[in-house]
Short mmCIF file of C-alpha atoms in Angstrom, two decimals:
data_model
loop_
_atom_site.label_atom_id
_atom_site.label_comp_id
_atom_site.label_asym_id
_atom_site.label_seq_id
_atom_site.Cartn_x
_atom_site.Cartn_y
_atom_site.Cartn_z
CA UNK A 5 -44.70 -28.68 6.52
CA UNK A 6 -44.14 -25.74 4.27
CA UNK A 7 -43.79 -23.48 6.40
CA UNK A 8 -41.22 -24.97 8.79
CA UNK A 9 -38.98 -24.85 6.16
CA UNK A 10 -40.13 -21.36 5.26
CA UNK A 11 -36.63 -18.88 5.19
CA UNK A 12 -36.70 -15.86 7.81
CA UNK A 13 -34.79 -12.77 8.36
CA UNK A 14 -32.11 -15.01 10.06
CA UNK A 15 -31.77 -17.21 7.15
CA UNK A 16 -31.90 -14.42 4.71
CA UNK A 17 -28.67 -12.52 6.65
CA UNK A 18 -26.70 -15.64 7.24
CA UNK A 19 -26.53 -16.33 3.58
CA UNK A 20 -25.67 -12.99 1.92
CA UNK A 21 -23.09 -12.97 5.02
CA UNK A 22 -21.57 -16.25 3.73
CA UNK A 23 -21.54 -14.74 0.11
CA UNK A 24 -20.05 -11.62 1.32
CA UNK A 25 -18.04 -13.34 2.77
CA UNK A 26 -16.69 -15.64 -0.16
CA UNK A 27 -14.83 -12.80 -2.28
CA UNK A 28 -15.58 -14.71 -5.75
CA UNK A 29 -15.90 -12.88 -8.50
CA UNK A 30 -20.15 -12.94 -8.66
CA UNK A 31 -20.42 -12.55 -4.61
CA UNK A 32 -22.15 -9.28 -5.34
CA UNK A 33 -24.54 -10.40 -8.41
CA UNK A 34 -25.43 -12.90 -5.98
CA UNK A 35 -25.90 -10.83 -2.80
CA UNK A 36 -28.55 -8.72 -4.97
CA UNK A 37 -30.35 -11.53 -6.27
CA UNK A 38 -31.13 -12.36 -3.04
CA UNK A 39 -32.69 -9.35 -1.77
CA UNK A 40 -34.54 -9.46 -4.70
CA UNK A 41 -35.52 -13.13 -3.35
CA UNK A 42 -36.59 -11.87 0.28
CA UNK A 43 -39.08 -9.72 -1.43
CA UNK A 44 -40.96 -13.00 -3.19
CA UNK A 45 -40.88 -14.43 0.61
CA UNK A 46 -42.27 -11.36 2.38
CA UNK A 47 -39.45 -10.19 3.36
CA UNK A 48 -38.40 -6.63 3.57
CA UNK A 49 -34.31 -6.57 4.09
CA UNK A 50 -33.06 -4.60 6.73
CA UNK A 51 -29.82 -2.44 7.56
CA UNK A 52 -27.86 -5.71 7.83
CA UNK A 53 -29.41 -6.89 4.80
CA UNK A 54 -28.45 -4.06 2.21
CA UNK A 55 -25.09 -4.06 4.45
CA UNK A 56 -24.30 -7.52 3.33
CA UNK A 57 -24.87 -7.13 -0.13
CA UNK A 58 -22.75 -3.81 -0.94
CA UNK A 59 -19.99 -5.49 1.66
CA UNK A 60 -20.04 -8.27 -0.95
CA UNK A 61 -19.03 -5.84 -3.54
CA UNK A 62 -15.82 -4.65 -1.01
CA UNK A 63 -14.48 -7.88 -1.06
CA UNK A 64 -15.11 -9.43 -4.45
CA UNK A 65 -12.49 -10.43 -6.78
CA UNK A 66 -13.60 -8.24 -9.79
CA UNK A 67 -13.99 -4.82 -7.92
CA UNK A 68 -13.30 -2.88 -11.40
CA UNK A 69 -15.57 -5.02 -13.60
CA UNK A 70 -18.51 -3.88 -11.63
CA UNK A 71 -19.83 -0.45 -11.76
CA UNK A 72 -19.61 1.31 -8.11
CA UNK A 73 -23.28 2.92 -8.89
CA UNK A 74 -24.31 -0.30 -8.83
CA UNK A 75 -23.99 -0.34 -4.63
CA UNK A 76 -25.09 3.14 -5.19
CA UNK A 77 -28.53 2.36 -6.04
CA UNK A 78 -28.60 -0.04 -2.90
CA UNK A 79 -28.01 3.15 -1.11
CA UNK A 80 -30.90 5.27 -2.92
CA UNK A 81 -33.41 2.07 -2.06
CA UNK A 82 -32.45 2.75 1.62
CA UNK A 83 -32.97 5.96 1.10
CA UNK A 84 -36.04 6.36 -0.54
CA UNK A 85 -37.29 3.88 2.00
CA UNK A 86 -36.39 5.89 4.66
CA UNK A 87 -38.21 8.75 2.85
CA UNK A 88 -41.51 6.46 2.79
CA UNK A 89 -42.22 4.97 6.06
CA UNK A 90 -38.51 5.50 7.82
CA UNK A 91 -38.72 1.11 7.96
CA UNK A 92 -34.57 1.35 7.57
CA UNK A 93 -32.33 4.02 7.84
CA UNK A 94 -29.26 5.05 5.68
CA UNK A 95 -26.97 5.00 8.55
CA UNK A 96 -23.39 5.82 8.32
CA UNK A 97 -22.19 2.27 8.03
CA UNK A 98 -24.52 1.76 4.51
CA UNK A 99 -23.17 5.09 3.55
CA UNK A 100 -19.39 4.07 4.46
CA UNK A 101 -19.95 1.06 2.53
CA UNK A 102 -20.94 3.13 -0.81
CA UNK A 103 -18.07 5.38 -0.48
CA UNK A 104 -15.75 2.58 -0.21
CA UNK A 105 -17.21 1.06 -3.03
CA UNK A 106 -16.06 4.34 -5.18
CA UNK A 107 -12.47 4.08 -3.27
CA UNK A 108 -11.76 0.36 -4.53
CA UNK A 109 -13.07 1.08 -8.17
CA UNK A 110 -11.29 2.93 -11.17
CA UNK A 111 -14.15 5.18 -11.41
CA UNK A 112 -12.90 8.91 -12.05
CA UNK A 113 -15.57 10.40 -9.83
CA UNK A 114 -14.59 8.36 -6.79
CA UNK A 115 -13.39 11.09 -4.91
CA UNK A 116 -16.39 13.96 -5.84
CA UNK A 117 -18.67 11.07 -5.11
CA UNK A 118 -17.11 10.25 -1.96
CA UNK A 119 -16.91 13.69 -0.71
CA UNK A 120 -21.10 14.44 -1.92
CA UNK A 121 -21.99 12.01 -0.26
CA UNK A 122 -20.24 12.83 3.12
CA UNK A 123 -22.27 15.97 3.01
CA UNK A 124 -25.43 14.20 2.31
CA UNK A 125 -24.49 12.75 5.95
CA UNK A 126 -23.54 15.38 7.92
CA UNK A 127 -27.00 17.23 6.40
CA UNK A 128 -28.93 14.13 7.75
CA UNK A 129 -27.19 14.24 10.99
CA UNK A 130 -27.40 18.06 11.23
CA UNK A 131 -31.12 17.32 10.70
CA UNK A 132 -32.36 14.57 12.83
CA UNK A 133 -29.83 14.81 15.16
CA UNK A 134 -29.77 10.81 15.27
CA UNK A 135 -26.69 9.54 16.20
CA UNK A 136 -27.01 6.49 13.85
CA UNK A 137 -26.55 9.55 11.01
CA UNK A 138 -23.34 10.46 12.10
CA UNK A 139 -20.20 10.55 10.13
CA UNK A 140 -17.69 8.17 12.22
CA UNK A 141 -14.03 7.60 11.16
CA UNK A 142 -14.89 4.82 9.17
CA UNK A 143 -17.02 7.22 7.42
CA UNK A 144 -14.09 10.00 7.25
CA UNK A 145 -11.24 7.41 6.09
CA UNK A 146 -13.48 5.51 3.37
CA UNK A 147 -13.86 9.58 1.86
CA UNK A 148 -10.13 10.30 2.70
CA UNK A 149 -9.29 7.16 0.77
CA UNK A 150 -11.67 8.36 -2.50
CA UNK A 151 -9.88 11.54 -2.61
CA UNK A 152 -6.39 9.38 -2.46
CA UNK A 153 -6.81 8.00 -6.03
CA UNK A 154 -7.05 11.42 -7.25
CA UNK A 155 -2.97 11.99 -7.48
CA UNK A 156 -2.78 15.62 -7.12
CA UNK A 157 -1.65 17.84 -4.82
CA UNK A 158 -5.47 19.41 -4.90
CA UNK A 159 -6.17 16.23 -2.95
CA UNK A 160 -3.54 16.07 -0.66
CA UNK A 161 -4.84 19.64 0.43
CA UNK A 162 -9.37 18.32 0.21
CA UNK A 163 -7.34 15.95 3.11
CA UNK A 164 -5.98 17.83 5.15
CA UNK A 165 -8.92 20.74 4.87
CA UNK A 166 -10.83 16.99 6.27
CA UNK A 167 -8.58 16.30 8.88
CA UNK A 168 -8.74 20.12 10.40
CA UNK A 169 -12.65 20.40 10.36
CA UNK A 170 -12.37 16.84 12.52
CA UNK A 171 -10.52 17.75 14.84
CA UNK A 172 -11.34 21.28 15.16
CA UNK A 173 -15.13 19.65 15.66
CA UNK A 174 -13.92 17.71 17.99
CA UNK A 175 -12.09 19.50 20.21
CA UNK A 176 -15.20 22.47 20.33
CA UNK A 177 -16.81 19.37 21.31
CA UNK A 178 -19.16 19.43 18.23
CA UNK A 179 -18.83 16.25 17.79
CA UNK A 180 -17.95 13.14 19.81
CA UNK A 181 -15.89 11.05 16.71
CA UNK A 182 -11.95 11.77 16.84
CA UNK A 183 -9.63 11.38 13.94
CA UNK A 184 -7.61 8.35 15.08
CA UNK A 185 -4.35 6.65 13.95
CA UNK A 186 -6.72 5.59 10.92
CA UNK A 187 -7.55 8.69 9.69
CA UNK A 188 -4.37 10.41 9.80
CA UNK A 189 -2.61 7.66 7.90
CA UNK A 190 -5.20 8.16 5.79
CA UNK A 191 -3.72 10.81 4.95
CA UNK A 192 -0.35 10.25 4.67
CA UNK A 193 -1.11 7.86 1.69
CA UNK A 194 -2.76 10.43 0.15
CA UNK A 195 0.34 12.19 0.16
CA UNK A 196 2.36 9.23 -0.26
CA UNK A 197 0.43 8.71 -4.10
CA UNK A 198 0.55 12.23 -4.64
CA UNK A 199 3.96 12.59 -3.91
CA UNK A 200 3.84 16.89 -3.87
CA UNK A 201 6.58 18.92 -3.30
CA UNK A 202 6.33 19.83 0.55
CA UNK A 203 5.41 15.62 1.07
CA UNK A 204 7.73 15.38 3.38
CA UNK A 205 7.51 17.91 5.33
CA UNK A 206 4.20 17.17 5.49
CA UNK A 207 4.53 13.74 6.63
CA UNK A 208 7.01 14.45 9.33
CA UNK A 209 4.53 17.52 10.67
CA UNK A 210 1.55 14.81 10.84
CA UNK A 211 3.53 12.54 12.35
CA UNK A 212 4.73 15.26 15.39
CA UNK A 213 0.44 16.22 15.37
CA UNK A 214 -0.39 12.75 16.20
CA UNK A 215 2.16 12.54 18.75
CA UNK A 216 1.29 15.73 20.44
CA UNK A 217 -2.50 14.96 20.37
CA UNK A 218 -2.23 11.74 21.69
CA UNK A 219 -0.35 13.00 24.81
CA UNK A 220 -2.35 16.09 25.39
CA UNK A 221 -5.74 14.14 24.64
CA UNK A 222 -4.58 11.22 26.48
CA UNK A 223 -6.04 9.49 23.94
CA UNK A 224 -3.66 6.28 22.48
CA UNK A 225 -5.59 5.46 19.40
CA UNK A 226 -3.82 8.74 17.98
CA UNK A 227 -0.49 7.45 18.98
CA UNK A 228 1.41 6.60 15.54
CA UNK A 229 1.62 2.50 14.67
CA UNK A 230 3.92 0.69 12.44
CA UNK A 231 0.92 1.45 9.03
CA UNK A 232 1.64 4.89 10.24
CA UNK A 233 5.52 4.47 10.39
CA UNK A 234 5.54 2.56 7.09
CA UNK A 235 3.49 4.48 5.34
CA UNK A 236 6.24 7.20 6.21
CA UNK A 237 9.20 5.84 5.35
CA UNK A 238 6.93 4.64 1.90
CA UNK A 239 6.82 8.15 1.44
CA UNK A 240 10.75 8.87 2.02
CA UNK A 241 12.00 6.07 -0.36
CA UNK A 242 9.42 7.54 -3.06
CA UNK A 243 10.42 10.99 -2.32
CA UNK A 244 13.84 12.87 -4.69
CA UNK A 245 16.63 13.74 -2.67
CA UNK A 246 18.33 12.43 -0.21
CA UNK A 247 16.60 11.30 2.88
CA UNK A 248 18.34 8.53 4.71
CA UNK A 249 18.99 10.85 7.52
CA UNK A 250 15.20 11.39 8.28
CA UNK A 251 14.27 7.82 7.53
CA UNK A 252 17.09 6.63 9.94
CA UNK A 253 15.50 8.86 12.34
CA UNK A 254 12.55 7.12 12.50
CA UNK A 255 13.54 3.73 12.30
CA UNK A 256 15.19 4.52 15.29
CA UNK A 257 12.43 6.14 17.08
CA UNK A 258 10.53 2.56 16.32
CA UNK A 259 12.97 0.81 17.14
CA UNK A 260 13.52 2.66 20.80
CA UNK A 261 9.39 2.61 21.22
CA UNK A 262 9.73 -1.06 20.53
CA UNK A 263 12.18 -1.52 23.14
CA UNK A 264 10.48 0.43 25.52
CA UNK A 265 7.03 -1.81 25.34
CA UNK A 266 5.68 -0.88 21.82
CA UNK A 267 5.79 -4.12 20.88
CA UNK A 268 3.60 -3.56 17.40
CA UNK A 269 6.46 -1.15 16.15
CA UNK A 270 9.29 -4.03 15.85
CA UNK A 271 10.87 -3.14 12.42
CA UNK A 272 10.49 -5.36 9.70
CA UNK A 273 10.94 -6.21 5.93
CA UNK A 274 8.84 -4.01 4.73
CA UNK A 275 10.15 -1.07 7.09
CA UNK A 276 13.79 -1.96 5.89
CA UNK A 277 13.32 -1.91 2.70
CA UNK A 278 11.70 1.46 2.47
CA UNK A 279 15.89 2.34 4.45
CA UNK A 280 17.11 0.03 1.50
CA UNK A 281 15.44 2.77 -1.23
CA UNK A 282 16.24 5.96 0.48
CA UNK A 283 19.71 4.49 0.29
CA UNK A 284 19.20 3.88 -3.24
CA UNK A 285 17.81 7.59 -4.01
CA UNK A 286 20.02 9.34 -2.23
CA UNK A 287 22.42 8.72 -4.96
CA UNK A 288 25.18 8.84 -2.08
CA UNK A 289 28.27 6.34 -3.57
CA UNK A 290 28.53 3.91 -0.75
CA UNK A 291 24.63 3.79 -1.39
CA UNK A 292 25.24 0.41 -2.34
CA UNK A 293 27.39 -0.69 0.20
CA UNK A 294 25.03 1.06 3.04
CA UNK A 295 21.70 -0.92 1.21
CA UNK A 296 23.67 -4.42 1.83
CA UNK A 297 23.90 -4.03 5.27
CA UNK A 298 20.66 -3.22 5.84
CA UNK A 299 19.77 -5.97 3.56
CA UNK A 300 22.30 -8.37 5.61
CA UNK A 301 20.54 -7.47 8.77
CA UNK A 302 16.85 -8.25 7.49
CA UNK A 303 18.43 -11.99 6.81
CA UNK A 304 20.28 -12.30 10.08
CA UNK A 305 17.11 -11.25 11.86
CA UNK A 306 14.86 -13.87 10.06
CA UNK A 307 17.37 -16.61 10.83
CA UNK A 308 17.56 -15.96 13.93
CA UNK A 309 13.61 -16.40 14.23
CA UNK A 310 12.15 -12.79 13.42
CA UNK A 311 9.94 -14.11 11.27
CA UNK A 312 8.59 -10.22 10.16
CA UNK A 313 12.24 -10.30 8.99
CA UNK A 314 11.93 -12.67 6.01
CA UNK A 315 13.82 -11.80 3.00
CA UNK A 316 11.77 -10.87 0.24
CA UNK A 317 12.55 -9.90 -3.36
CA UNK A 318 12.13 -6.37 -2.90
CA UNK A 319 14.61 -6.43 -0.55
CA UNK A 320 17.00 -8.33 -2.44
CA UNK A 321 16.27 -6.17 -5.72
CA UNK A 322 16.16 -2.38 -4.09
CA UNK A 323 19.95 -3.63 -2.63
CA UNK A 324 20.78 -4.30 -5.99
CA UNK A 325 19.56 -1.02 -7.34
CA UNK A 326 21.52 0.94 -4.79
CA UNK A 327 24.48 -0.10 -6.20
CA UNK A 328 23.64 1.46 -9.64
CA UNK A 329 25.48 4.64 -9.57
CA UNK A 330 28.28 3.72 -7.73
CA UNK A 331 32.13 4.32 -8.72
CA UNK A 332 32.95 0.95 -6.82
CA UNK A 333 34.88 -1.24 -9.14
CA UNK A 334 33.38 -4.55 -7.83
CA UNK A 335 29.92 -3.27 -7.75
CA UNK A 336 28.71 -5.73 -10.67
CA UNK A 337 30.78 -8.89 -8.45
CA UNK A 338 28.48 -7.50 -5.47
CA UNK A 339 25.18 -7.34 -6.95
CA UNK A 340 26.06 -11.09 -8.56
CA UNK A 341 26.61 -12.44 -5.22
CA UNK A 342 23.68 -11.40 -3.72
CA UNK A 343 21.82 -12.91 -6.26
CA UNK A 344 23.36 -15.37 -5.64
CA UNK A 345 22.53 -15.32 -2.12
CA UNK A 346 18.64 -15.23 -3.09
CA UNK A 347 18.45 -18.24 -5.40
CA UNK A 348 20.32 -20.05 -3.04
CA UNK A 349 17.88 -19.42 -0.58
CA UNK A 350 15.12 -20.36 -3.48
CA UNK A 351 16.84 -23.62 -3.60
CA UNK A 352 16.12 -24.64 0.27
CA UNK A 353 13.21 -24.03 -0.14
CA UNK A 354 11.82 -20.33 -0.04
CA UNK A 355 9.35 -20.04 -3.21
CA UNK A 356 8.84 -16.15 -2.73
CA UNK A 357 12.54 -16.13 -4.05
CA UNK A 358 12.09 -17.41 -7.01
CA UNK A 359 14.33 -15.13 -9.48
CA UNK A 360 12.62 -12.96 -11.88
CA UNK A 361 13.63 -10.95 -15.20
CA UNK A 362 12.84 -7.46 -12.98
CA UNK A 363 15.71 -8.85 -10.47
CA UNK A 364 17.78 -9.28 -13.51
CA UNK A 365 17.89 -6.82 -15.26
CA UNK A 366 17.78 -4.43 -12.01
CA UNK A 367 21.48 -6.57 -12.30
CA UNK A 368 22.38 -5.99 -15.68
CA UNK A 369 21.77 -2.21 -15.33
CA UNK A 370 24.09 -1.71 -12.91
CA UNK A 371 26.50 -3.44 -15.14
CA UNK A 372 25.66 -0.78 -17.16
CA UNK A 373 27.29 2.14 -15.14
CA UNK A 374 30.85 0.48 -15.09
CA UNK A 375 33.38 2.70 -13.86
CA UNK A 376 35.78 3.92 -15.74
CA UNK A 377 38.78 1.62 -14.82
CA UNK A 378 39.86 -1.75 -17.26
CA UNK A 379 38.81 -3.50 -14.17
CA UNK A 380 36.11 -2.15 -13.33
CA UNK A 381 34.43 -3.26 -17.13
CA UNK A 382 36.19 -6.44 -16.78
CA UNK A 383 33.81 -7.48 -14.01
CA UNK A 384 30.97 -5.83 -15.61
CA UNK A 385 31.48 -7.41 -18.55
CA UNK A 386 31.93 -11.22 -16.58
CA UNK A 387 28.45 -10.21 -14.90
CA UNK A 388 26.47 -9.54 -17.83
CA UNK A 389 27.53 -12.49 -19.29
CA UNK A 390 26.62 -14.73 -16.25
CA UNK A 391 23.19 -13.07 -17.08
CA UNK A 392 23.28 -13.75 -20.48
CA UNK A 393 23.67 -17.67 -19.40
CA UNK A 394 20.95 -17.14 -16.70
CA UNK A 395 18.82 -15.82 -19.14
CA UNK A 396 19.41 -19.10 -21.68
CA UNK A 397 19.23 -21.68 -18.90
CA UNK A 398 17.00 -20.47 -16.19
CA UNK A 399 13.20 -22.38 -16.68
CA UNK A 400 11.60 -19.66 -15.10
CA UNK A 401 13.13 -16.24 -16.47
CA UNK A 402 10.92 -14.99 -19.65
CA UNK A 403 13.15 -11.64 -20.82
CA UNK A 404 11.29 -9.34 -22.68
CA UNK A 405 12.03 -6.88 -25.12
CA UNK A 406 13.27 -4.60 -22.12
CA UNK A 407 15.13 -7.03 -20.52
CA UNK A 408 17.20 -7.79 -24.20
CA UNK A 409 17.85 -4.10 -24.86
CA UNK A 410 19.14 -3.11 -21.26
CA UNK A 411 21.48 -5.72 -21.91
CA UNK A 412 22.47 -4.98 -25.37
CA UNK A 413 23.35 -1.61 -23.90
CA UNK A 414 25.02 -2.54 -20.94
CA UNK A 415 27.23 -4.62 -23.23
CA UNK A 416 27.70 -1.22 -25.40
CA UNK A 417 29.33 0.04 -22.12
CA UNK A 418 31.42 -2.32 -21.55
CA UNK A 419 33.09 -4.15 -24.38
CA UNK A 420 36.41 -2.69 -25.70
CA UNK A 421 34.89 -2.58 -29.56
CA UNK A 422 32.25 -3.14 -32.43
CA UNK A 423 33.80 -6.72 -33.20
CA UNK A 424 34.02 -8.18 -29.54
CA UNK A 425 30.46 -6.98 -29.33
CA UNK A 426 29.62 -8.99 -32.00
CA UNK A 427 31.17 -12.16 -30.94
CA UNK A 428 29.49 -11.89 -28.05
CA UNK A 429 26.07 -11.66 -29.98
CA UNK A 430 27.09 -13.95 -31.58
CA UNK A 431 27.54 -16.81 -29.20
#
C-alpha cells in the first residue's frame, strides 16, 4: 500500500512549482529542502526541479536576505553532475536564473558574476555545439540587468558592447539569437539608472536603431513598445536640461502609432507624468502651467473611461513641483487648488490618492519660492497657513523634521518681519 502513495518525479515537480510561485519569504529555503528530500526517495532532481528551486529565489519576498551564491550553488551541483555523468545539463535557463538572482540582489559582484557566467555558457556552447547551451535573449537580458545595477558610465559601455556583439553575431549568421526589444530596453534601463553625459543622445540613437532593424529585418520583435517608450521618456525626465520638445516629439510618435493601429502604444499615466517631469526639470517660466494642462488631460481621459490614465499621486506631485521656480503671482494658489482636486478624488473613494507628507512638502517648497510682489508673498503665506492647518488636523499625514524645516524656511521668505514669524510660530 505504501508504494501507491510514494511521491514521484512529477509530484516533486508540482510541489516545487507551487513553492516557487508562492513568493513567500522562505520559499527558496523550502525549495532547497525539497531538493534534498528527493534523494531520500531515491530520486535525482532533473533540470526542471533545479530551475523551479532557483526561481523560488527570484519570486521570493526577501531576496536581499539571501545570498545569491546559494542559487549559484545549485548551478554548481548541476555542473558537477553534468561533468560526472551528463545526467543533467546546466542549460541556458539554469544559467539565466542564476544571473537573474545576482541581478535582483544587492550583491556588489552582481555584474562581474553575470559576465563570467555568460562567458562560461558561451564556452560550453562553442565546445559542444549543443543548442541547450546557447545563450538566449533571456540570458542576455539578465546579464544586462545585472550590469545596469552598477550605475556607472562603464556599465553603459559594457551593455552597448554586448548589444553590438549580439547584432554582429546574428547578422553574420554565427547565431540565430537576435536581440529583441527586451534586449534594447535593458540597455535603455542602464542609461536611465546611470544618466551618462550623452545619455539622451544615446537613448534616441537606440530607439532609431530598433526601428531601423525592425524594418530591415522585417522583425516586429525589435520594434519599440510602450515599455521602451516609457524608459526613453523616463531618461528625458531624469536628465538635466530642457528636454520638453524631445519628450513631446516622442509622445506624438506614440500617439500617431496608436492611431495607426499599434494599440499597445496608447499613452498612459506613466508616460504623461514623464512629460510633466520634463516640464519640471526644464526651468521654463510656464512649466507649471503647461504641466497642469497635461495633468488635466490625464484626469479627463480617466473620467472618460481610459483606465490607463488613472491619476496617481506622482502626477499631482510632479505638477506641483513644476510650479516651483515660476514667478507667477498665483502659483501658490494654483498648487493648493491641485492638491484640493486630488483630495476630492480621495474623498470620492480613490484610496491611492491619500495625501501624504511628500506632496505637502512640495506645496510648501513652491510657497518657499514666492514672487517678489507683495501680492505673491501674501498668497504664498496664505497657502502656508493652510498647510500648517493640514499638518495639524490630518489623520494620515505625519510630518517629519524635513517637512517642518521646509515649512519654517518657506515662512522666512514670505513673512514681512521676525515679529510676524514669531506670532505664526506661537500659533
